[in-house]
CSV table of C-alpha atoms in Angstrom, one decimal:
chain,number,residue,atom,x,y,z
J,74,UNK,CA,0.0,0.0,0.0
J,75,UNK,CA,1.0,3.1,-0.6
J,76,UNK,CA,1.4,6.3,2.0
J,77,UNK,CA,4.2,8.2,0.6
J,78,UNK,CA,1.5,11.2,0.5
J,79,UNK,CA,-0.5,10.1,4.1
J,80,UNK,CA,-0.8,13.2,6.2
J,81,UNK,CA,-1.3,10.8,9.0
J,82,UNK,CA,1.0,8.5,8.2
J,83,UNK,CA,3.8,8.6,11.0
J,84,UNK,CA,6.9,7.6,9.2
J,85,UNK,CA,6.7,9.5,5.4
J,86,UNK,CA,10.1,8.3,4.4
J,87,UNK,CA,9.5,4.7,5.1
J,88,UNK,CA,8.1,2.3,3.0
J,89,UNK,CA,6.5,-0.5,4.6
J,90,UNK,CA,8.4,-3.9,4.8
J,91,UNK,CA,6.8,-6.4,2.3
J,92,UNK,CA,7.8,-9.1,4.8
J,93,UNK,CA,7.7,-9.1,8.6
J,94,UNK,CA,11.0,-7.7,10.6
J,95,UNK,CA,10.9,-10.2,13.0
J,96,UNK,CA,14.9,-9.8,14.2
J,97,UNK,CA,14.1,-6.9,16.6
J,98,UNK,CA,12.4,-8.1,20.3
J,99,UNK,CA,9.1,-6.9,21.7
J,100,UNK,CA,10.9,-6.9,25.1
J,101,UNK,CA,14.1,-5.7,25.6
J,102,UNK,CA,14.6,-8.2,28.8
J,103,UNK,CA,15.0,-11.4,26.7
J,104,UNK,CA,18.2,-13.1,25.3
J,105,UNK,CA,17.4,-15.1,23.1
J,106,UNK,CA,14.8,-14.9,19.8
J,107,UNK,CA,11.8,-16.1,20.0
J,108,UNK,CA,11.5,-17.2,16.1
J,109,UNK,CA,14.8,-19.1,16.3
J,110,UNK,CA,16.5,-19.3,19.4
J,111,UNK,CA,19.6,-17.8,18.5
J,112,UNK,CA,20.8,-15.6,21.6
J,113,UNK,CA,20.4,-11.6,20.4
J,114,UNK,CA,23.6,-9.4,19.2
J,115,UNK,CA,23.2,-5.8,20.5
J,116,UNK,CA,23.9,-2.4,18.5
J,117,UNK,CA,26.7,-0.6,19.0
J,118,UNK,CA,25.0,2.1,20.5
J,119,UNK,CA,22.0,1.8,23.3
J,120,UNK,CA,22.7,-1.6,23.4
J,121,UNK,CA,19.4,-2.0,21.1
J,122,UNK,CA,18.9,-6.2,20.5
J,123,UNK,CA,18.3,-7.6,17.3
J,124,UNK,CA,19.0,-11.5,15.7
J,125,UNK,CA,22.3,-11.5,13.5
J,126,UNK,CA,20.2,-14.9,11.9
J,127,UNK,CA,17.0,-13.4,11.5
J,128,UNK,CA,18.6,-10.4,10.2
J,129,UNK,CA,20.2,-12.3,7.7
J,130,UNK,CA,16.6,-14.0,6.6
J,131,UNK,CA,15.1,-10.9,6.1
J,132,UNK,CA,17.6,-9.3,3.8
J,133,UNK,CA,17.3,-12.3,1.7
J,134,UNK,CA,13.8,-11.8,1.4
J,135,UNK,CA,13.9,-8.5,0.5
J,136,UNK,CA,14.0,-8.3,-3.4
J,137,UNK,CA,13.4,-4.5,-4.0
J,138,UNK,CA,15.8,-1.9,-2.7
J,139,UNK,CA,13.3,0.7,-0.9
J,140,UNK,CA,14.2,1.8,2.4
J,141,UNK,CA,11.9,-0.2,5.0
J,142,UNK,CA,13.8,0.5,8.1
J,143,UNK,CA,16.0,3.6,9.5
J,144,UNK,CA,19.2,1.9,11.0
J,145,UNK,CA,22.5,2.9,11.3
J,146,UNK,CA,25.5,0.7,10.3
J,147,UNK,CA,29.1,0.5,9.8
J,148,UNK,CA,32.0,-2.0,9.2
J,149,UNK,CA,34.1,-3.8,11.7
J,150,UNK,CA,37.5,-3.0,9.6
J,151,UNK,CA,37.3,-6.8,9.4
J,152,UNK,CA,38.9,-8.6,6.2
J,153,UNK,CA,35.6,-9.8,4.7
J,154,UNK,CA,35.6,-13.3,3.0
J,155,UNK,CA,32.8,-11.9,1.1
J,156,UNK,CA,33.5,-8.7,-0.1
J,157,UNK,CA,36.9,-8.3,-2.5
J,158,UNK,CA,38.2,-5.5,-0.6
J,159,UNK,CA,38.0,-4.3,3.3
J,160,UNK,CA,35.1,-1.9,3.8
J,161,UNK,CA,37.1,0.0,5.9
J,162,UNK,CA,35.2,3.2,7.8
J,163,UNK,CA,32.1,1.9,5.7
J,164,UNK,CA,29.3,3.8,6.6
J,165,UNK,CA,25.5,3.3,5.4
J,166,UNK,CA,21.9,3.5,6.8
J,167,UNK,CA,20.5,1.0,4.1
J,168,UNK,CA,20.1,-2.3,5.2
J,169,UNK,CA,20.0,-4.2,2.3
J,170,UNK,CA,24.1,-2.9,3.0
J,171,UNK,CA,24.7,-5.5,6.3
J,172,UNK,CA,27.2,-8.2,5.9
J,173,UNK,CA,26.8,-11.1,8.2
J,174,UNK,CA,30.9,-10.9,8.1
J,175,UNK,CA,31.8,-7.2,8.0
J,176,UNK,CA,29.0,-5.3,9.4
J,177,UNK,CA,27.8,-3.7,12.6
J,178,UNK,CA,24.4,-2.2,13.6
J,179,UNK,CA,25.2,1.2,15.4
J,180,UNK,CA,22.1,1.8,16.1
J,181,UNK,CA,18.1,1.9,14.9
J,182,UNK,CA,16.4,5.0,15.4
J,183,UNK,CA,12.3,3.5,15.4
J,184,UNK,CA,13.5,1.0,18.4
J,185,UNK,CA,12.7,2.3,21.6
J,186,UNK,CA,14.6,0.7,24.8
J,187,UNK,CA,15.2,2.0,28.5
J,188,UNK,CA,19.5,2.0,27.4
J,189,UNK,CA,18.6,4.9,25.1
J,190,UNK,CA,19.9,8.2,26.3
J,191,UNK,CA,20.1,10.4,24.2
J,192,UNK,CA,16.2,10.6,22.9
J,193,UNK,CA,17.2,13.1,20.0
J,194,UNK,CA,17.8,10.2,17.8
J,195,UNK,CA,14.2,9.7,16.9
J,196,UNK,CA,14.0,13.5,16.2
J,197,UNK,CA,16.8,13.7,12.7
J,198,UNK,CA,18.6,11.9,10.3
J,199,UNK,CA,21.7,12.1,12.6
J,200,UNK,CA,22.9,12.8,16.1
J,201,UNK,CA,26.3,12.5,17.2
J,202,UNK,CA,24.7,12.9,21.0
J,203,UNK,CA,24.1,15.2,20.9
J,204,UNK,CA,24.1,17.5,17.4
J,205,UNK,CA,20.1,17.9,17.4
J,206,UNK,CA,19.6,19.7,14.1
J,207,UNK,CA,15.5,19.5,13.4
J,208,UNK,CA,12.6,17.4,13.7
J,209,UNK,CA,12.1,14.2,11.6
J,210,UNK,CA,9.6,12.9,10.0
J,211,UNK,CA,8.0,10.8,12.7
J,212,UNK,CA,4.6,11.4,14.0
J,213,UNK,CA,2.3,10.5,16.9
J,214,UNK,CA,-1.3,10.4,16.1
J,215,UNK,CA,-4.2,9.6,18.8
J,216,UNK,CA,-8.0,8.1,18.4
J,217,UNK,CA,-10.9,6.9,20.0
J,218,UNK,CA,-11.7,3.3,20.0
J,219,UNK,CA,-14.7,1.1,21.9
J,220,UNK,CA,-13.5,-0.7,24.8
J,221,UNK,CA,-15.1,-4.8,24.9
J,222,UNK,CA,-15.4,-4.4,28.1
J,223,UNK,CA,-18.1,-1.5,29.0
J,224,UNK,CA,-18.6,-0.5,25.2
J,225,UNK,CA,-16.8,2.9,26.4
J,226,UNK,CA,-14.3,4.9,24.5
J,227,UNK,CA,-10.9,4.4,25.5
J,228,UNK,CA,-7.7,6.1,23.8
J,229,UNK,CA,-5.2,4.8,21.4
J,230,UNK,CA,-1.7,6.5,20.9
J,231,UNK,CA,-0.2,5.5,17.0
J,232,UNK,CA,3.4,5.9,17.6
J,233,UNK,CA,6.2,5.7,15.1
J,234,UNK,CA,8.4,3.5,16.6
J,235,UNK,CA,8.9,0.3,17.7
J,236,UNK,CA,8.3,-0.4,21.8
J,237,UNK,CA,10.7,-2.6,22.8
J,238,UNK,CA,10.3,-2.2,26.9
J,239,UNK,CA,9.6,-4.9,29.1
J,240,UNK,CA,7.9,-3.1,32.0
J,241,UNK,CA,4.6,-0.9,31.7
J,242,UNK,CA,5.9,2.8,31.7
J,243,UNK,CA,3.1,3.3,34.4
J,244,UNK,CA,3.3,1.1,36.9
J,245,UNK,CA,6.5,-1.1,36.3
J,246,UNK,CA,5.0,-4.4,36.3
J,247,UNK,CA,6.8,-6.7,34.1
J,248,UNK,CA,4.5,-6.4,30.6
J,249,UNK,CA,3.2,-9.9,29.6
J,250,UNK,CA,2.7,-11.4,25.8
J,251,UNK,CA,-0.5,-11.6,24.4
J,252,UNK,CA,0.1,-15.1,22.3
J,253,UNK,CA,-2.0,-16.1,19.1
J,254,UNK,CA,-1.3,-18.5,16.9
J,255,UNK,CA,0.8,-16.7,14.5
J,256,UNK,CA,3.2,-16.2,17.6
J,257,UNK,CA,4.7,-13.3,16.2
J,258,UNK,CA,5.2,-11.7,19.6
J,259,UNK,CA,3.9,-8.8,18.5
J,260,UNK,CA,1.3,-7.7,21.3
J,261,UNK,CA,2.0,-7.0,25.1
J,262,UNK,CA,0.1,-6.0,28.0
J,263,UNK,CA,0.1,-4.9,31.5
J,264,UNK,CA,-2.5,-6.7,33.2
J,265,UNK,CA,-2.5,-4.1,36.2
J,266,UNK,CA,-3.2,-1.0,34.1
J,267,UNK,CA,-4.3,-2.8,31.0
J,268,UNK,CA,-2.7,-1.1,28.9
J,269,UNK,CA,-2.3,-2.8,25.2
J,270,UNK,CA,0.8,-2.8,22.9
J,271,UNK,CA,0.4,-3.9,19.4
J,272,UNK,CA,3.2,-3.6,17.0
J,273,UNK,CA,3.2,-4.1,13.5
J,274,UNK,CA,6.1,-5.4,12.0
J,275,UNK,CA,5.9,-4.2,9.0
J,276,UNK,CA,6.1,-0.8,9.6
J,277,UNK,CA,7.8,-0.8,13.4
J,278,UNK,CA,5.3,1.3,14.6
J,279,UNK,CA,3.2,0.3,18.0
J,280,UNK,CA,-0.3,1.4,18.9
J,281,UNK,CA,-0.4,2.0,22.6
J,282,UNK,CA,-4.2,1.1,23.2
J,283,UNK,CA,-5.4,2.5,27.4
J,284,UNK,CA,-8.1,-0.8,27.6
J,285,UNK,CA,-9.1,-3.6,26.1
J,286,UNK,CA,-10.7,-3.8,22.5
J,287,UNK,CA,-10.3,-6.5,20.3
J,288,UNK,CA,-8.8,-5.4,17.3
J,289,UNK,CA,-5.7,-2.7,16.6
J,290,UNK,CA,-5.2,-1.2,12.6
J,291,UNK,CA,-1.8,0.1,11.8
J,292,UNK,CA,-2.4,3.5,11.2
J,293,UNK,CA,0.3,3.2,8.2
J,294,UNK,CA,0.1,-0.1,6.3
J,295,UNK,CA,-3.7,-0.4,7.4
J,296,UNK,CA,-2.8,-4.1,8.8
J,297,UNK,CA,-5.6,-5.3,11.4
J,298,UNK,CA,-4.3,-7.1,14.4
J,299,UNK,CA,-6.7,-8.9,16.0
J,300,UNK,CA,-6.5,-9.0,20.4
J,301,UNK,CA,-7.6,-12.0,22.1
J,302,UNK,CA,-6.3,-11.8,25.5
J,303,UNK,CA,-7.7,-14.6,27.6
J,304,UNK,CA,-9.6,-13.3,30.6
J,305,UNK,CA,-12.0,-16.3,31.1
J,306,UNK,CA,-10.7,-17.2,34.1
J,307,UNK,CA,-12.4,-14.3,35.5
J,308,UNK,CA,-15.7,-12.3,35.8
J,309,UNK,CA,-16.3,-9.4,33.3
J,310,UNK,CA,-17.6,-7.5,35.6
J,311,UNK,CA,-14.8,-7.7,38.1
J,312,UNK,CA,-12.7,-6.7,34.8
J,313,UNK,CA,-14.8,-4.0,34.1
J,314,UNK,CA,-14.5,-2.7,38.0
J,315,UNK,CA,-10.5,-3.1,38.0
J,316,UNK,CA,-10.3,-1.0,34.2
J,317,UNK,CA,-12.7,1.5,35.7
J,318,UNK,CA,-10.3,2.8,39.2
J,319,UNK,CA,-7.0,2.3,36.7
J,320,UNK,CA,-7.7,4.3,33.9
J,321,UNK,CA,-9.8,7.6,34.1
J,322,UNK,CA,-11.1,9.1,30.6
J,323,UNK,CA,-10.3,12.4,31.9
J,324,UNK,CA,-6.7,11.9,32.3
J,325,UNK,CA,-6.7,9.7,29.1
J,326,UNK,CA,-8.3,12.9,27.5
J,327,UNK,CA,-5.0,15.1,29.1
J,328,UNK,CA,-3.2,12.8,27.2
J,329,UNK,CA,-4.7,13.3,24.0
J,330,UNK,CA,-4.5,17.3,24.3
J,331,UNK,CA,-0.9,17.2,25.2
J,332,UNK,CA,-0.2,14.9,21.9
J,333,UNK,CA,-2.1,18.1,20.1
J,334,UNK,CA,-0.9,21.0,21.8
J,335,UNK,CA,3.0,19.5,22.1
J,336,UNK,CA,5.1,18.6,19.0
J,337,UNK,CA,6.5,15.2,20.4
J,338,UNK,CA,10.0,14.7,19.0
J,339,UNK,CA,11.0,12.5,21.4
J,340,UNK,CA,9.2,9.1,23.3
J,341,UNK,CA,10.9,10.3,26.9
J,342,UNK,CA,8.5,13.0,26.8
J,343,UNK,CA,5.4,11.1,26.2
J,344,UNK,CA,6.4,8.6,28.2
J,345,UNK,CA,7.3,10.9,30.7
J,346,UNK,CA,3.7,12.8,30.8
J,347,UNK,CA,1.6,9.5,30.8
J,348,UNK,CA,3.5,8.3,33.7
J,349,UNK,CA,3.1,11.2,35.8
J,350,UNK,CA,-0.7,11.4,34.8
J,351,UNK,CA,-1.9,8.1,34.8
J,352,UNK,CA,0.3,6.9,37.8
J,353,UNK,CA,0.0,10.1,40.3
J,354,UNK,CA,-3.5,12.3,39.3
J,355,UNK,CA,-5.4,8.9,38.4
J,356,UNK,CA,-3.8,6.8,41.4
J,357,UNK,CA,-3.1,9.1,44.1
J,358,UNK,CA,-1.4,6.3,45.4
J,359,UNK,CA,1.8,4.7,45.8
J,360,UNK,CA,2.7,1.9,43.7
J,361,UNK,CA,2.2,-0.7,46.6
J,362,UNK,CA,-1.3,0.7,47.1
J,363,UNK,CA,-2.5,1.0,43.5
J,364,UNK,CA,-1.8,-3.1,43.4
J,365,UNK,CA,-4.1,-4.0,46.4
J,366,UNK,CA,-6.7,-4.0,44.3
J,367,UNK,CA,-6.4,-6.9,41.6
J,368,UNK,CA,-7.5,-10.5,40.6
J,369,UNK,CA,-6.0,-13.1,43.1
J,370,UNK,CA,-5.8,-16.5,41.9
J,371,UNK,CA,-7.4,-18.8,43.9
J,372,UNK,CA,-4.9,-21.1,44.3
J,373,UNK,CA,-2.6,-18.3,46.2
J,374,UNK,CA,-5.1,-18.4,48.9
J,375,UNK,CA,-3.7,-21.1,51.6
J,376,UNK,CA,-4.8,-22.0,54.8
J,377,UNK,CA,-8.3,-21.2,55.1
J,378,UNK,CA,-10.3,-21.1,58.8
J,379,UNK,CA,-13.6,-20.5,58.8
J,380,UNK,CA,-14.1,-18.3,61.7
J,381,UNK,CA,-17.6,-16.7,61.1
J,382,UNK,CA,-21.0,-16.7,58.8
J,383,UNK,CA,-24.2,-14.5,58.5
J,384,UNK,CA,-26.1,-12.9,56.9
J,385,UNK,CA,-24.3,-12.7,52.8
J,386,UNK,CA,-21.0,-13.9,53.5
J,387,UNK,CA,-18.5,-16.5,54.9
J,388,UNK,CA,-15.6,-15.3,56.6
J,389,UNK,CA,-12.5,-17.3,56.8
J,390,UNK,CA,-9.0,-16.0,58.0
J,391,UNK,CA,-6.1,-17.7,55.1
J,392,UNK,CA,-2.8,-16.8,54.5
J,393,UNK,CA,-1.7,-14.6,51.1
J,394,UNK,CA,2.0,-14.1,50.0
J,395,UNK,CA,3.4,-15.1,53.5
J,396,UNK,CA,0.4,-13.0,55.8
J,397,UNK,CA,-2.8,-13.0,57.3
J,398,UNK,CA,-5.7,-11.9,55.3
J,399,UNK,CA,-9.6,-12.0,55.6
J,400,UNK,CA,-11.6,-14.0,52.5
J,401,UNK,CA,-15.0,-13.1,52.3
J,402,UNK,CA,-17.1,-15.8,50.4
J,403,UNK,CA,-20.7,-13.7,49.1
J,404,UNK,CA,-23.0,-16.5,49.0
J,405,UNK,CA,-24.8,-17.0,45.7
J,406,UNK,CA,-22.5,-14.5,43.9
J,407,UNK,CA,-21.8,-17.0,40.3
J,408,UNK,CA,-24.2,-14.6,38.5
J,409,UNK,CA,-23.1,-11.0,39.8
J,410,UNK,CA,-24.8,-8.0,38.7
J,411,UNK,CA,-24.3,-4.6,37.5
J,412,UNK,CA,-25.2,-3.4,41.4
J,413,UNK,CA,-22.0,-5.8,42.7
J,414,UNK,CA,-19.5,-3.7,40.7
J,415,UNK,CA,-21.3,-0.5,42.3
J,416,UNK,CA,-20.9,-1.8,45.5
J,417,UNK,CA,-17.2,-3.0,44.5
J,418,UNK,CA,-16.8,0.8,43.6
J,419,UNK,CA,-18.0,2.5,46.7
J,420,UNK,CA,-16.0,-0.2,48.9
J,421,UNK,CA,-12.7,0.7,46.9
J,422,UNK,CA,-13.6,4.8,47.4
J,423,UNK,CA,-14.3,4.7,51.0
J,424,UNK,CA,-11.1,2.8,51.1
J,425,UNK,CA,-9.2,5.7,49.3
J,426,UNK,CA,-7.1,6.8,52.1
J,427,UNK,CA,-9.1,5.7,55.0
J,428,UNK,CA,-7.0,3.8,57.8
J,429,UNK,CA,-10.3,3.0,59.4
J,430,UNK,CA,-12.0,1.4,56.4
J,431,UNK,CA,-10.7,-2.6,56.1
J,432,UNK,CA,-8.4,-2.6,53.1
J,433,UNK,CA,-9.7,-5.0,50.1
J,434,UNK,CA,-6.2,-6.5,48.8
J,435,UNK,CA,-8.6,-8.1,45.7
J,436,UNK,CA,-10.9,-10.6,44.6
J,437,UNK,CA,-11.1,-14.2,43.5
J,438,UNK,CA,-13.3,-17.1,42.2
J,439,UNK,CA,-13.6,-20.1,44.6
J,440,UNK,CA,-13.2,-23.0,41.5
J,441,UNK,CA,-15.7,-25.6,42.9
J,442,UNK,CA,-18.8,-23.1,43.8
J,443,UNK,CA,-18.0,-20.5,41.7
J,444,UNK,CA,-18.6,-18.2,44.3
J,445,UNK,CA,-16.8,-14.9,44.4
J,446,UNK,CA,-14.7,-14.0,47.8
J,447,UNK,CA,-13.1,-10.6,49.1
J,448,UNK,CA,-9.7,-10.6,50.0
J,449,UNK,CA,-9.3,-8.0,52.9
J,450,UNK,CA,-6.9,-6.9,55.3
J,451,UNK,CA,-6.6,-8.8,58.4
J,452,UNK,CA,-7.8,-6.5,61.2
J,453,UNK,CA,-6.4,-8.4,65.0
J,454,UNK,CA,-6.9,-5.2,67.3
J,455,UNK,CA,-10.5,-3.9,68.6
J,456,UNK,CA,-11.2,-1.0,66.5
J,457,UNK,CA,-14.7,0.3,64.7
J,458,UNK,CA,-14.4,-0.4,60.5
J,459,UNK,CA,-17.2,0.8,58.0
J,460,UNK,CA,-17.6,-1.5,55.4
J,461,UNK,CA,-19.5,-1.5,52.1
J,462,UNK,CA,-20.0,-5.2,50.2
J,463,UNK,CA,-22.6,-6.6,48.3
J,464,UNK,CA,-26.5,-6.2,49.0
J,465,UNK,CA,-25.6,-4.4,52.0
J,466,UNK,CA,-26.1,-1.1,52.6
J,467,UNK,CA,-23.1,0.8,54.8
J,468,UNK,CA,-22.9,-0.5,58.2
J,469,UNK,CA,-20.6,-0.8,61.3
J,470,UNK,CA,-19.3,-4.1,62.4
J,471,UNK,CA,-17.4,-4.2,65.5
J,472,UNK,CA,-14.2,-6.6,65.6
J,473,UNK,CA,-12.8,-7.6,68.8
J,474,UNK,CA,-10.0,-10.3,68.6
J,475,UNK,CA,-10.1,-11.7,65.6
J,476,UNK,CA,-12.0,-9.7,63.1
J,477,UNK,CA,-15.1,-10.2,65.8
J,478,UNK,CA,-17.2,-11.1,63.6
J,479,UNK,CA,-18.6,-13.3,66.5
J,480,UNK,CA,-22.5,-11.4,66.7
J,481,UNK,CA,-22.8,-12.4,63.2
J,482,UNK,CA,-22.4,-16.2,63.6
J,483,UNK,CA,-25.1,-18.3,63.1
């Protein structure tokens, strides 16, 4: 397809690959490639990985000389059993120009890594860090797509350059692949902020999706990636509750303005804005706090005691990651409601901040009822806690020893 003359096309000088560059990681954290196992060479410069073997692949499948990619490379100074004479001081950004035998990768300007300092480098055709000269070519555009999981609008950044970090820019949690069958390992996620990556390696360009959707086009070649990440193991309401304290459409729509009101020549400063947004104004937490509300697997729970029952609820006192918490079982909770993830909302906001509320770690799915349980903080001193759960209005429960839940029992 052709885009030499897109005005939204984010890399004008490139042409897109005809065949997939599959030599460059999705996360920077790996050593060896996932499409051949050969362990990864690194540029030059920024340390940047890439597959010498893969490499090699690609240029042989690359029949027409157009320029796909924007990469920097030079010669070793080696004597090269291919070439007739040493390419000494050789010096080209084509890479139809790399010799397995002679040739080194300084650097590629659409690959983004945490080893990069010097951010000018995605801004001109050359930077000695640091000679900035002027902007490139490379644009970010933004949109509006329909989340699957409340059928609202959630934001999608198109940036031109490849994302090759292995920890969400938010929150730091160690991004996970999304797999499909072509196992192209193009598509990350965080799970904590769910926040999508989908690259497309044709053009090295990654859309950086704030929810979940199910589809992602490449806003160059117009290549549709389609998302299935696998969340059955879980309720989509629950989902729907943990998207809804992450991300906050108003800060999503700060996002957006900066993107039009700042000419972005550089990923540190996006990166730099969405962090302090989405992880400070939309938290207003620290990190440790933002993560006490998630999905627990079930089989993390150890140790359950039943120590009480009444009314809704069982309440059993179990051990997560090495300490005492409470577990709530809701009786009859398989089929939750739109009034449960209210209910989950106003327990999480009274929590905001509130020693005297009971912290709620999480939730999870007991596997043989299918009954939903509360994962709360472990309260052993007598104190007075307001607490807010399902089909129950707000109310004070007393907690002597244990969580003295005792007037309760049946």
């Amino acid at each position: 397809m052709n885009t030499d003359n897109d005005p939204f096309d984010t890399t004008q000088k490139l042409k897109s690959s005809p065949v997939p560059v599959l030599f460059i990681p999705l996360k920077d954290n790996e050593d060896k490639c996932n499409h051949c196992g050969t362990e990864y060479s690194k540029s030059l410069k920024y340390n940047q990985k890439y597959c010498k073997n893969c490499l090699f692949r690609y240029i042989q499948n690359i029949t027409v000389n157009n320029k796909y990619l924007n990469v920097h490379l030079s010669t070793n100074n080696s004597q090269c059993i291919k070439h007739k004479t040493t390419r000494k001081d050789f010096y080209t950004t084509s890479i139809q120009e790399w010799c397995e035998y002679c040739s080194e990768i300084l650097y590629f300007t659409q690959v983004v890594t945490r080893n990069i300092y010097c951010w000018h480098i995605f801004n001109v055709e050359h930077c000695e860090l640091c000679n900035y000269r002027r902007l490139s070519i490379y644009q970010v555009s933004s949109g509006w797509v329909e989340s699957t999981l409340n059928k609202k609008s959630i934001l999608i950044l198109y940036l031109p350059w490849w994302d090759s970090y292995s920890q969400c820019i938010v929150c730091y949690e160690e991004l996970k692949y999304i797999y499909q069958e072509s196992k192209s390992y193009c598509q990350k996620w965080c799970s904590h902020c769910f926040i999508v990556y989908n690259g497309c390696r044709y053009c090295l360009t990654t859309n950086m999706i704030f929810g979940i959707t199910d589809q992602s086009q490449c806003k160059k070649c117009k290549r549709t990636s389609f998302i299935r990440i696998d969340i059955t193991d879980r309720n989509y309401i629950i989902e729907e509750f943990l998207a809804s304290i992450r991300i906050d459409n108003k800060n999503l729509h700060l996002i957006g303005n900066y993107k039009n009101r700042n000419t972005i020549g550089y990923p540190s400063g996006l990166y730099s804005f969405i962090n302090k947004n989405l992880r400070l104004s939309l938290h207003k937490k620290t990190i440790k706090e933002i993560e006490e509300v998630k999905w627990i697997p079930y089989s993390q729970i150890t140790d359950l005691k039943k120590i009480a029952e009444g009314g809704f609820s069982i309440i059993y006192k179990a051990t997560w990651e090495g300490i005492d918490v409470a577990v709530k079982k809701l009786h009859d909770s398989q089929n939750i409601s739109k009034y449960f993830l209210n209910e989950l909302r106003s327990l999480y906001q009274c929590n905001d901040g509130n020693e005297w509320v009971i912290g709620c770690y999480g939730f999870t799915q007991d596997p043989i009822t299918k009954e939903y349980m509360l994962i709360l903080n472990y309260a052993e001193d007598s104190k007075v806690f307001i607490v807010r759960i399902l089909y129950i209005e707000i109310f004070i429960v007393e907690i002597c020893y244990y969580l003295n839940i005792g007037k309760l029992e049946t």
